[in-house]
Coordinates of C-alpha atoms in Angstrom, one line a residue:
Chain A
M1 CA 6.8 -16.0 -4.5
K2 CA 4.9 -18.3 -6.9
L3 CA 2.2 -18.8 -4.0
H4 CA 2.1 -14.9 -4.4
Q5 CA 1.4 -14.8 -8.0
F6 CA -1.8 -17.7 -7.6
I7 CA -3.0 -15.4 -5.1
E8 CA -2.8 -12.6 -6.7
R9 CA -4.5 -14.1 -9.7
H10 CA -7.5 -15.5 -7.6
T11 CA -7.6 -13.5 -4.9
W12 CA -12.1 -14.4 -3.9
L13 CA -9.9 -17.8 -3.8
L14 CA -8.2 -16.6 -0.6
W15 CA -10.8 -14.7 1.0
F16 CA -13.7 -18.1 0.7
T17 CA -11.0 -19.9 2.6
L18 CA -10.2 -17.7 5.4
L19 CA -13.8 -17.8 5.8
L20 CA -14.3 -21.2 5.0
C21 CA -11.7 -22.0 7.5
L22 CA -13.7 -19.6 10.7
L23 CA -16.6 -20.9 10.0
I24 CA -15.5 -24.0 10.8
V25 CA -13.5 -24.0 13.5
F26 CA -15.9 -21.0 15.0
L27 CA -19.2 -24.1 14.5
L28 CA -15.9 -26.4 16.0
S29 CA -15.1 -24.1 19.4
I30 CA -19.1 -24.0 20.3
A31 CA -19.7 -27.9 19.7
I32 CA -16.8 -29.3 21.5
G33 CA -15.9 -28.4 25.4
P34 CA -17.2 -30.2 28.3
V35 CA -20.4 -31.6 27.1
N36 CA -19.9 -32.0 23.4
I37 CA -22.9 -31.0 20.8
S38 CA -23.7 -32.5 17.3
L39 CA -24.2 -29.9 14.7
S40 CA -27.9 -30.2 13.6
N41 CA -28.7 -28.6 17.4
I42 CA -27.0 -25.8 17.2
V43 CA -28.4 -24.9 14.1
H44 CA -31.7 -25.7 15.7
A45 CA -30.0 -23.3 18.8
F46 CA -29.2 -20.4 16.2
L47 CA -32.8 -20.5 14.5
A48 CA -35.4 -21.6 17.1
S49 CA -35.9 -20.6 20.2
S50 CA -35.8 -23.7 21.7
K51 CA -35.1 -23.4 25.6
S52 CA -33.4 -27.2 25.5
V53 CA -30.0 -27.9 27.4
D54 CA -28.4 -28.0 24.7
S55 CA -29.3 -24.3 23.5
T56 CA -28.8 -22.7 27.0
I57 CA -25.0 -23.8 26.8
I58 CA -24.6 -22.3 23.7
L59 CA -25.9 -19.1 23.9
S60 CA -24.3 -18.4 27.4
I61 CA -21.4 -20.3 28.1
R62 CA -19.6 -21.7 24.0
L63 CA -21.0 -18.7 21.7
P64 CA -20.0 -15.8 23.8
V65 CA -16.6 -17.9 24.3
A66 CA -16.2 -18.6 21.0
V67 CA -16.8 -14.9 19.9
A68 CA -14.0 -13.4 22.2
G69 CA -11.8 -15.9 20.5
I70 CA -12.5 -13.7 17.5
I71 CA -12.3 -10.4 18.9
V72 CA -9.1 -11.2 21.3
G73 CA -7.1 -13.0 17.8
A74 CA -7.7 -11.0 15.7
G75 CA -7.0 -7.9 17.9
L76 CA -4.4 -9.5 18.8
G77 CA -3.4 -10.4 14.6
V78 CA -3.6 -6.7 13.6
S79 CA -2.1 -5.2 16.2
G80 CA 1.1 -6.9 15.9
A81 CA 1.0 -5.4 11.7
I82 CA 0.2 -1.9 12.9
F83 CA 3.2 -1.9 15.3
Q84 CA 5.4 -4.3 13.0
A85 CA 5.2 -1.9 10.4
I86 CA 5.4 1.4 12.7
L87 CA 8.4 0.4 14.5
R88 CA 9.5 -0.9 11.4
N89 CA 10.4 -3.7 13.2
P90 CA 9.3 -7.5 12.4
L91 CA 9.8 -9.1 15.8
A92 CA 7.6 -6.4 17.6
D93 CA 4.9 -7.1 18.8
P94 CA 1.6 -5.3 20.1
Y95 CA 3.5 -6.7 24.1
I96 CA 6.5 -4.1 22.9
L97 CA 5.8 -0.9 24.3
G98 CA 4.5 -1.9 28.4
I99 CA 1.3 -3.1 27.3
S100 CA 1.4 -5.1 29.0
A101 CA 3.8 -4.4 32.2
G102 CA 0.5 -1.9 32.2
A103 CA -1.7 -4.8 31.8
A104 CA 0.2 -7.1 34.7
L105 CA 0.7 -4.3 37.0
G106 CA -3.4 -3.8 36.5
A107 CA -4.4 -6.7 37.3
S108 CA -1.8 -7.2 40.0
I109 CA -3.1 -4.6 42.0
A110 CA -6.9 -5.0 41.6
Q111 CA -5.9 -8.8 42.6
A112 CA -4.5 -7.8 46.0
F113 CA -5.9 -4.7 47.3
L114 CA -9.1 -3.8 45.9
L115 CA -10.6 -7.0 45.2
S116 CA -14.6 -7.9 44.3
S117 CA -14.3 -2.8 43.9
I118 CA -12.8 -3.1 40.9
P119 CA -12.8 -5.9 37.9
V120 CA -9.4 -7.4 37.4
S121 CA -10.2 -7.3 33.4
L122 CA -10.7 -3.0 33.6
S123 CA -7.7 -2.5 36.1
A124 CA -5.8 -4.5 33.3
F125 CA -6.8 -2.8 30.1
V126 CA -6.6 0.7 31.9
G127 CA -3.1 0.2 32.4
A128 CA -1.5 -1.1 29.5
I129 CA -3.2 2.0 28.0
A130 CA -1.6 4.0 30.9
A131 CA 1.5 2.5 30.5
M132 CA 1.4 3.1 26.1
T133 CA 0.8 6.8 27.0
M134 CA 3.7 6.6 29.2
V135 CA 6.0 4.9 26.6
Y136 CA 4.6 7.6 23.7
L137 CA 5.1 10.7 25.9
L138 CA 8.2 9.8 27.3
S139 CA 10.3 8.9 23.4
L140 CA 8.3 12.8 21.9
S141 CA 9.8 14.2 24.4
S142 CA 13.2 13.7 22.8
G143 CA 11.8 15.2 20.1
S144 CA 10.1 12.6 17.8
S145 CA 8.5 9.5 19.0
T146 CA 11.0 7.6 16.2
P147 CA 11.0 3.5 16.5
L148 CA 13.9 3.6 17.9
Y149 CA 12.9 5.9 20.9
L150 CA 9.3 4.2 21.0
I151 CA 10.9 0.9 21.7
L152 CA 13.7 1.5 24.0
A153 CA 11.1 3.2 25.9
G154 CA 9.2 1.1 26.0
V155 CA 12.4 -1.4 26.9
A156 CA 12.2 1.0 29.7
I157 CA 9.2 1.5 30.9
S158 CA 8.0 -2.8 30.3
A159 CA 10.5 -3.6 33.8
M160 CA 10.2 -0.2 36.0
L161 CA 5.9 -1.2 35.6
G162 CA 7.3 -5.3 35.9
S163 CA 9.7 -4.5 39.7
I164 CA 6.6 -2.1 40.5
M165 CA 4.5 -5.3 40.6
S166 CA 6.8 -7.4 42.3
F167 CA 6.2 -5.6 44.6
V168 CA 2.3 -5.4 44.6
M169 CA 2.7 -9.3 45.1
L170 CA 5.3 -8.8 47.7
M171 CA 2.9 -6.8 50.1
S172 CA -0.9 -7.7 49.2
N173 CA -1.9 -9.8 52.4
A174 CA -3.1 -13.5 51.7
M175 CA -0.3 -13.7 49.8
Q176 CA -0.1 -16.8 48.0
I177 CA -3.4 -17.9 46.9
R178 CA -3.7 -14.6 45.1
I179 CA 0.1 -14.7 43.4
Y180 CA -2.0 -17.3 42.0
S181 CA -5.0 -15.7 40.6
I182 CA -2.7 -13.0 39.4
M183 CA -0.2 -16.4 37.4
L184 CA -3.1 -17.8 35.7
W185 CA -4.5 -14.0 34.6
L186 CA -1.5 -13.3 33.1
M187 CA -1.2 -17.1 31.8
G188 CA -3.7 -16.1 29.4
G189 CA -7.6 -17.3 29.1
I190 CA -10.6 -16.8 27.7
K191 CA -12.9 -15.1 30.4
E192 CA -16.4 -15.8 30.2
T193 CA -17.9 -12.6 29.6
G194 CA -21.8 -11.5 29.9
W195 CA -23.7 -9.9 26.8
H196 CA -23.9 -7.1 27.1
E197 CA -20.3 -6.7 27.8
L198 CA -19.9 -8.2 25.0
I199 CA -21.2 -5.7 22.7
F200 CA -19.8 -3.0 23.3
V201 CA -16.5 -4.7 23.2
G202 CA -17.9 -6.2 20.1
A203 CA -18.7 -2.6 19.1
T204 CA -15.8 -1.2 19.9
F205 CA -13.3 -3.3 18.5
I206 CA -15.2 -3.3 14.7
V207 CA -14.3 0.6 15.1
L208 CA -11.3 0.1 15.6
I209 CA -10.0 -2.6 12.8
V210 CA -12.6 0.0 10.2
F211 CA -10.2 1.9 11.4
A212 CA -7.1 0.1 10.0
I213 CA -8.5 -1.8 7.6
F214 CA -8.5 2.5 5.7
T215 CA -5.2 4.2 7.6
A216 CA -3.6 0.9 6.6
P217 CA -2.0 1.8 3.5
Y218 CA 0.0 4.7 5.1
L219 CA 1.5 1.4 7.0
D220 CA 3.7 0.8 4.1
I221 CA 4.5 4.4 3.4
L222 CA 5.7 4.5 7.3
S223 CA 7.8 1.7 6.2
F224 CA 9.6 2.9 4.4
G225 CA 11.4 5.4 7.0
D226 CA 10.0 8.7 8.4
E227 CA 12.1 10.6 5.7
K228 CA 10.9 9.4 2.4
A229 CA 7.7 8.9 4.0
S230 CA 6.8 13.0 4.9
S231 CA 8.5 13.1 1.4
L232 CA 6.0 11.7 0.2
G233 CA 3.0 13.4 1.9
V234 CA 2.5 12.3 4.9
S235 CA 1.9 13.9 8.4
V236 CA 4.5 10.6 10.7
E237 CA 4.2 12.3 13.8
R238 CA 0.6 12.4 13.2
T239 CA -0.6 9.6 11.1
R240 CA 1.9 7.5 13.6
L241 CA -0.7 8.8 17.4
L242 CA -3.4 7.7 15.2
S243 CA -2.3 3.8 14.6
M244 CA -0.8 2.9 17.2
T245 CA -4.0 4.3 19.2
I246 CA -5.9 2.3 17.4
A247 CA -3.6 -1.1 17.7
A248 CA -3.2 -0.2 21.7
L249 CA -6.9 0.1 22.0
L250 CA -7.1 -3.3 19.9
A251 CA -4.7 -4.8 22.3
G252 CA -5.9 -3.3 25.3
I253 CA -9.2 -5.2 24.2
A254 CA -7.9 -8.2 24.4
V255 CA -6.5 -7.6 26.4
Y256 CA -9.4 -7.0 28.7
L257 CA -11.5 -10.2 27.6
S258 CA -8.5 -12.7 27.6
G259 CA -5.5 -11.4 29.7
L260 CA -1.9 -11.8 27.8
V261 CA -1.8 -14.0 25.2
G262 CA 1.5 -14.4 24.1
F263 CA 2.9 -14.8 21.2
V264 CA -0.7 -14.0 18.1
G265 CA 0.9 -10.6 18.0
L266 CA 3.9 -11.0 16.9
V267 CA 3.5 -14.3 15.1
V268 CA -0.1 -14.0 13.3
P269 CA 1.0 -10.9 10.9
H270 CA 4.5 -13.1 9.6
I271 CA 2.5 -16.1 8.6
T272 CA -0.2 -13.9 6.9
R273 CA 3.0 -12.7 5.3
L274 CA 4.5 -15.4 4.2
I275 CA 0.6 -16.5 2.3
I276 CA 0.4 -13.2 0.8
G277 CA 3.4 -10.6 0.8
P278 CA 3.9 -7.4 2.6
S279 CA 1.6 -5.2 1.6
H280 CA -0.1 -3.8 4.1
K281 CA -3.9 -3.3 2.9
R282 CA -4.5 -7.0 2.5
L283 CA -2.0 -7.8 5.5
V284 CA -4.3 -6.2 8.1
M285 CA -7.5 -7.7 6.4
V286 CA -5.7 -11.2 5.9
S287 CA -3.9 -11.2 9.4
L288 CA -7.7 -10.4 10.8
F289 CA -8.3 -13.8 9.5
I290 CA -5.9 -15.6 10.7
G291 CA -4.6 -13.7 13.9
A292 CA -8.9 -15.3 14.8
I293 CA -8.9 -18.8 13.6
F294 CA -4.9 -19.0 15.3
L295 CA -7.0 -18.3 19.0
L296 CA -10.6 -20.9 17.6
I297 CA -7.8 -23.4 17.2
S298 CA -5.8 -23.3 20.6
D299 CA -8.6 -22.4 22.4
L300 CA -10.2 -26.0 21.0
I301 CA -6.5 -27.1 21.8
A302 CA -6.5 -26.2 25.4
R303 CA -10.1 -27.6 26.6
T304 CA -9.5 -30.8 25.1
V305 CA -5.9 -31.4 25.7
L306 CA -5.8 -32.0 29.6
K307 CA -9.7 -32.2 29.4
P308 CA -11.7 -32.2 32.0
V309 CA -8.8 -30.0 32.8
E310 CA -8.9 -26.2 31.0
V311 CA -4.8 -25.1 30.3
P312 CA -5.0 -20.6 29.6
V313 CA -5.3 -20.6 25.9
G314 CA -1.8 -18.0 26.1
V315 CA 0.2 -21.4 27.2
I316 CA -1.7 -22.9 24.1
T317 CA -0.1 -19.9 22.2
S318 CA 2.9 -19.9 22.8
L319 CA 3.6 -23.8 22.6
I320 CA 2.7 -23.6 19.0
G321 CA 3.8 -20.3 18.6
A322 CA 7.1 -20.2 19.1
P323 CA 8.7 -22.9 17.7
F324 CA 6.7 -21.1 14.8
F325 CA 8.2 -17.7 15.5
L326 CA 12.0 -20.1 15.7
Y327 CA 11.2 -22.2 12.3
L328 CA 10.8 -18.7 10.6
L329 CA 13.9 -16.8 11.8
L330 CA 15.7 -20.6 10.8
R331 CA 14.3 -19.7 7.7
T332 CA 15.3 -16.0 7.3
Y333 CA 19.5 -17.8 6.8
K334 CA 17.8 -19.0 3.7
G335 CA 16.3 -16.2 1.8
Y336 CA 13.3 -15.4 4.1
R337 CA 12.6 -12.2 4.2
F338 CA 9.6 -10.5 6.5
Chain B
M1 CA 13.8 31.8 -11.6
Y2 CA 12.5 27.8 -10.2
L3 CA 14.1 27.1 -7.2
T4 CA 15.3 30.1 -5.0
I5 CA 16.8 29.7 -1.4
N6 CA 16.9 32.1 0.2
S7 CA 20.2 32.6 3.2
I8 CA 18.8 29.0 4.9
S9 CA 20.1 28.2 7.9
F10 CA 20.6 25.2 10.2
A11 CA 22.3 23.5 12.9
L12 CA 22.1 19.8 13.3
N13 CA 23.8 19.8 16.5
S14 CA 27.2 22.5 17.9
T15 CA 29.4 21.1 15.5
F16 CA 27.7 21.1 12.9
K17 CA 25.5 23.9 10.9
I18 CA 24.4 25.5 7.4
N19 CA 24.9 29.1 7.5
G20 CA 22.9 32.1 5.4
L21 CA 23.2 29.6 2.5
S22 CA 21.7 30.7 -0.6
L23 CA 21.3 28.9 -4.3
E24 CA 19.3 29.6 -7.4
V25 CA 18.3 27.0 -9.5
D26 CA 16.6 27.4 -13.5
K27 CA 13.9 24.9 -13.8
G28 CA 15.3 22.0 -15.7
E29 CA 18.1 22.2 -15.0
M30 CA 20.9 19.4 -12.8
I31 CA 23.0 20.5 -10.2
G32 CA 25.4 18.1 -8.5
I33 CA 26.9 19.2 -4.8
I34 CA 29.5 17.6 -3.6
G35 CA 31.8 18.4 -0.6
P36 CA 33.3 16.2 1.5
N37 CA 32.1 14.0 4.0
G38 CA 30.1 15.8 6.6
S39 CA 30.0 19.1 4.6
G40 CA 26.4 19.4 4.2
K41 CA 25.3 17.8 1.9
T42 CA 22.6 15.7 2.5
T43 CA 21.5 18.1 5.2
L44 CA 21.2 20.5 2.5
L45 CA 19.4 18.0 0.6
K46 CA 16.7 17.1 3.2
L47 CA 16.5 21.3 4.0
I48 CA 15.7 21.4 -0.2
A49 CA 13.1 18.5 0.5
G50 CA 11.4 20.3 2.7
V51 CA 11.5 17.1 5.2
I52 CA 13.6 19.5 7.9
K53 CA 12.8 22.4 7.6
P54 CA 15.1 25.0 8.2
H55 CA 15.6 27.6 11.8
S56 CA 15.5 31.0 9.2
G57 CA 15.4 31.2 6.3
T58 CA 13.0 30.9 3.0
I59 CA 12.4 28.6 -0.1
V60 CA 10.9 29.4 -2.9
L61 CA 9.7 26.8 -4.8
D62 CA 7.8 27.8 -8.4
N63 CA 7.1 31.4 -6.8
R64 CA 5.1 29.4 -4.1
D65 CA 7.4 29.4 0.3
M66 CA 7.8 26.4 -0.3
H67 CA 6.7 25.6 3.8
R68 CA 3.3 27.2 3.2
L69 CA 2.4 24.3 0.0
K70 CA 0.9 21.2 2.6
Q71 CA 2.8 18.0 2.6
R72 CA 0.3 16.5 -0.1
A73 CA 0.7 19.1 -2.9
L74 CA 4.9 19.2 -2.4
A75 CA 4.8 16.2 -2.8
R76 CA 3.2 15.5 -6.1
I77 CA 6.2 18.5 -7.2
R78 CA 9.3 16.9 -5.5
A79 CA 10.1 13.5 -5.3
Y80 CA 13.8 12.3 -2.7
V81 CA 15.8 10.2 -2.3
P82 CA 16.9 9.1 0.7
E83 CA 21.0 8.2 0.4
A84 CA 20.1 4.3 2.2
I85 CA 17.0 2.6 3.1
D86 CA 16.5 -0.3 5.6
L87 CA 13.5 -1.5 4.4
P88 CA 12.1 -4.3 7.1
F89 CA 9.4 -5.9 4.9
D90 CA 10.0 -7.3 1.2
Y91 CA 7.7 -5.3 -1.3
T92 CA 8.0 -6.4 -4.7
V93 CA 9.1 -3.6 -7.3
Y94 CA 5.6 -3.4 -8.3
E95 CA 4.3 -2.5 -5.3
M96 CA 6.7 -0.6 -4.2
T97 CA 6.6 2.0 -6.8
A98 CA 2.8 2.1 -6.4
L99 CA 3.7 3.7 -3.6
G100 CA 4.5 6.4 -5.2
R101 CA 1.2 7.2 -6.6
H102 CA 0.9 8.1 -2.6
P103 CA 0.2 12.4 -2.8
Y104 CA -2.1 11.5 -5.6
T105 CA -5.0 8.9 -3.6
T106 CA -6.5 9.3 -0.8
I107 CA -7.7 6.5 1.4
F108 CA -11.4 5.7 -0.1
S109 CA -10.2 5.3 -3.4
K110 CA -8.4 2.8 -5.3
H111 CA -5.2 2.9 -7.4
D112 CA -7.2 4.6 -11.5
E113 CA -6.2 4.0 -15.2
K114 CA -3.4 7.6 -14.2
D115 CA -2.0 6.1 -11.7
K116 CA -1.3 3.0 -13.7
I117 CA 0.5 5.0 -16.7
A118 CA 2.0 6.8 -14.6
I119 CA 2.9 3.1 -12.3
N120 CA 4.6 2.2 -15.8
N121 CA 6.2 5.0 -16.9
A122 CA 8.0 5.3 -13.9
L123 CA 9.0 1.6 -14.3
E124 CA 9.9 2.0 -17.9
L125 CA 11.7 5.0 -17.3
T126 CA 13.7 3.4 -15.0
D127 CA 14.6 0.0 -17.2
I128 CA 13.1 -2.2 -14.2
K129 CA 9.8 -3.5 -16.0
Q130 CA 11.2 -7.0 -16.9
L131 CA 11.8 -7.0 -12.8
S132 CA 8.0 -5.3 -12.2
H133 CA 6.9 -8.6 -10.3
R134 CA 10.7 -9.0 -8.3
R135 CA 11.3 -8.9 -5.0
F136 CA 13.2 -6.0 -3.2
F137 CA 15.3 -7.4 -1.1
T138 CA 15.8 -10.6 -3.8
L139 CA 17.6 -7.8 -6.1
S140 CA 21.0 -6.2 -7.1
M141 CA 22.4 -2.7 -5.4
G142 CA 22.0 -1.4 -9.0
E143 CA 18.6 -2.9 -9.9
K144 CA 17.4 -1.9 -5.4
Q145 CA 18.7 1.6 -7.2
R146 CA 17.0 2.3 -9.8
A147 CA 13.9 1.0 -8.5
L148 CA 13.7 3.7 -5.7
L149 CA 14.6 6.0 -8.8
A150 CA 11.5 4.7 -9.8
M151 CA 9.3 4.5 -7.0
A152 CA 10.2 8.3 -7.0
I153 CA 9.3 8.9 -9.7
A154 CA 6.1 7.1 -10.0
Q155 CA 4.9 10.8 -8.1
E156 CA 5.6 12.7 -11.6
P157 CA 7.5 15.6 -9.4
E158 CA 8.9 18.3 -11.2
L159 CA 11.9 18.2 -9.2
L160 CA 14.2 15.0 -8.5
L161 CA 16.6 14.8 -5.2
L162 CA 19.1 12.4 -5.0
D163 CA 21.6 11.5 -2.0
E164 CA 24.2 9.5 -3.5
P165 CA 22.6 7.4 -5.5
I166 CA 25.2 5.5 -7.4
S167 CA 27.9 5.2 -4.0
H168 CA 27.6 1.5 -4.1
L169 CA 27.1 1.0 -7.4
D170 CA 30.0 -0.6 -9.8
I171 CA 31.2 1.5 -12.9
G172 CA 29.6 0.5 -15.1
H173 CA 26.1 0.3 -12.9
Q174 CA 27.5 4.0 -12.3
L175 CA 26.9 5.2 -15.8
G176 CA 24.0 3.1 -16.8
F177 CA 22.6 4.9 -14.0
M178 CA 23.7 8.5 -14.6
N179 CA 22.3 8.4 -18.4
T180 CA 18.8 7.1 -17.6
L181 CA 19.6 10.8 -15.2
K182 CA 20.0 12.3 -18.2
S183 CA 17.2 10.2 -19.8
L184 CA 15.0 12.1 -17.5
H185 CA 16.9 15.3 -17.5
R186 CA 15.8 15.5 -20.8
N187 CA 12.4 15.4 -20.5
G188 CA 12.4 17.8 -18.2
I189 CA 13.3 17.4 -14.5
T190 CA 14.6 19.2 -12.4
I191 CA 17.6 17.4 -11.0
I192 CA 19.2 17.7 -7.8
S193 CA 21.9 15.5 -6.8
A194 CA 25.0 14.7 -4.1
M195 CA 27.6 12.9 -5.9
H196 CA 30.8 11.7 -4.5
E197 CA 32.2 9.9 -7.5
L198 CA 33.8 14.0 -8.9
P199 CA 34.6 12.7 -12.2
I200 CA 31.3 11.7 -13.0
A201 CA 29.9 14.6 -12.1
M202 CA 32.2 16.5 -14.5
E203 CA 31.1 14.6 -17.4
F204 CA 26.9 14.9 -16.9
F205 CA 25.8 18.0 -14.6
E206 CA 25.1 21.7 -15.3
R207 CA 26.9 22.7 -12.6
L208 CA 28.2 21.5 -10.1
C209 CA 27.4 22.9 -6.7
L210 CA 30.8 22.7 -4.0
L211 CA 29.8 22.3 -0.3
D212 CA 32.4 22.6 3.3
N213 CA 31.7 23.0 6.5
G214 CA 28.1 23.7 5.6
C215 CA 28.4 27.0 2.9
I216 CA 28.6 27.0 -0.6
V217 CA 32.5 27.2 -1.3
T218 CA 31.6 27.6 -4.7
V219 CA 28.5 27.2 -8.1
Q220 CA 30.7 26.1 -11.5
H221 CA 30.4 24.9 -14.9
P222 CA 32.0 21.5 -14.3
E223 CA 34.5 22.8 -17.2
S224 CA 35.8 25.9 -15.3
K225 CA 39.5 25.9 -14.6
E226 CA 38.5 27.7 -10.9
L227 CA 36.0 24.7 -10.4
V228 CA 39.0 22.4 -10.0
K229 CA 41.2 24.7 -7.8
S230 CA 38.1 24.9 -5.2
I231 CA 38.3 21.2 -5.5
K232 CA 41.8 20.7 -4.5
Q233 CA 41.9 23.0 -1.4
T234 CA 38.9 21.7 -0.3
F235 CA 39.3 18.0 -0.4
H236 CA 42.6 19.4 0.5
I237 CA 43.9 16.8 -2.5
S238 CA 46.9 18.4 -4.6
D239 CA 47.5 15.4 -7.9
E240 CA 44.2 16.2 -10.8
R241 CA 44.1 12.9 -11.9
F242 CA 41.0 11.6 -9.5
I243 CA 39.2 14.9 -10.1
V244 CA 38.7 15.8 -14.2
R245 CA 38.5 13.4 -16.6
P246 CA 41.6 12.5 -18.9

């Protein structure tokens, strides 16, 4: 509680700290890799258009991965915060409404049958959004997309898509190799992305974040339940659909860039609430920073812990995220509320 | 008439329905809705609040058809306090009260002086100014009800609707809460509240509306003998000690 009040009085300190932390991990993630690069060379690569080996590594490998890492982490953090509010459930995460199952099915269809004609990432993105749409329409058919119906429809659709995926894997020829590559994809890791693609994805990401920030105050109202929200002058169904679309697309982008990175979307909003409380106007903004920082740190660990082998970043986020989440749950018995 | 409910019908499911219910309320009145469990008190309040729409019939609020009003415009006129709010997140009392200003703000605007005055007024009128920075889950039941009331008062409503606001409070807090409602009523707010506590309802309300099975049995001044008789029949009780004040 005292931390919240302190931050309330010194908001600039919060933003300054977050920016500084993000900058540090961003530079570290550019500097550290199979070949370590010094800070002066990084600065050099940015400022002068030198053709040295270091600048080539930075501009064509390290920088795109670091930028993608920020987009994935920030996107999952914000998406998780939105889903937890509209589902009125602190245990919700960006994948709960069928996104992970849809993405996994999309990815395995691409790997098993469409190899090389459609990229896995695109097929996963399409699968994720299609599954989410199905869940929404299914919940809507019960009259209104209340949080409970959404979660139930999400569970049902996820289970169904999961079993379809098992069939796909069984039916694919040359099974073993492809199943391995599907498994690797499912673990989640930042893929190397070209600049053209990254700029397009980044622009979409920024638009979505702007929407997320402006609609954040509505999340507070929605968390009071449909009837109270409606009595406060919010058109619940429309607002929920808008917020859900933003959150689903952010999660979809993350899936597109990195497969299924677990626990970021679940844990980041909780870490953020511990620091600044539950008010969503700030929660969305701070989750963005903390998500990005959390993912870049996890990626750094993933790249260095078994050097020269790179561990999928999703393994690390779950390894850090799951115990932290358990710790939060244990704290609820001692009075911490979400 | 400030509020005219014109033979509204609403079916919740095959077993329960409100059928052609009419009620008139004067500006500045304080009306209690009483009736057995499942008699339709909550449904009636939700209909008046406009959070559910009747299948037929009209509700006229201050000479305007309520269902033609924009939700935001309606939210500046009436506030609704549901019976139980199961909050997933632990807001402070001040943050909650500030959310009551939602109908007056847009996504681009910050709270201005006027909003801050309204929030402070709401906290003062409900007597929880000193709890402003406490978190909702740390409050007692009585304090939680006051926080929810403050959130509603921050809407600066003309019409305040409450669903069994004192059912979970001890007798001291019940009377305290009712006195707060009374003082809001003196400030000119029209109040309609569902109630289970009959003697308290008789003490504080100007008229009582007795519901049974989705229909109004009678609307009476609390002193009236006829009301007591109807209550005894509707609730199937014979002992008057539980109904009237000694």
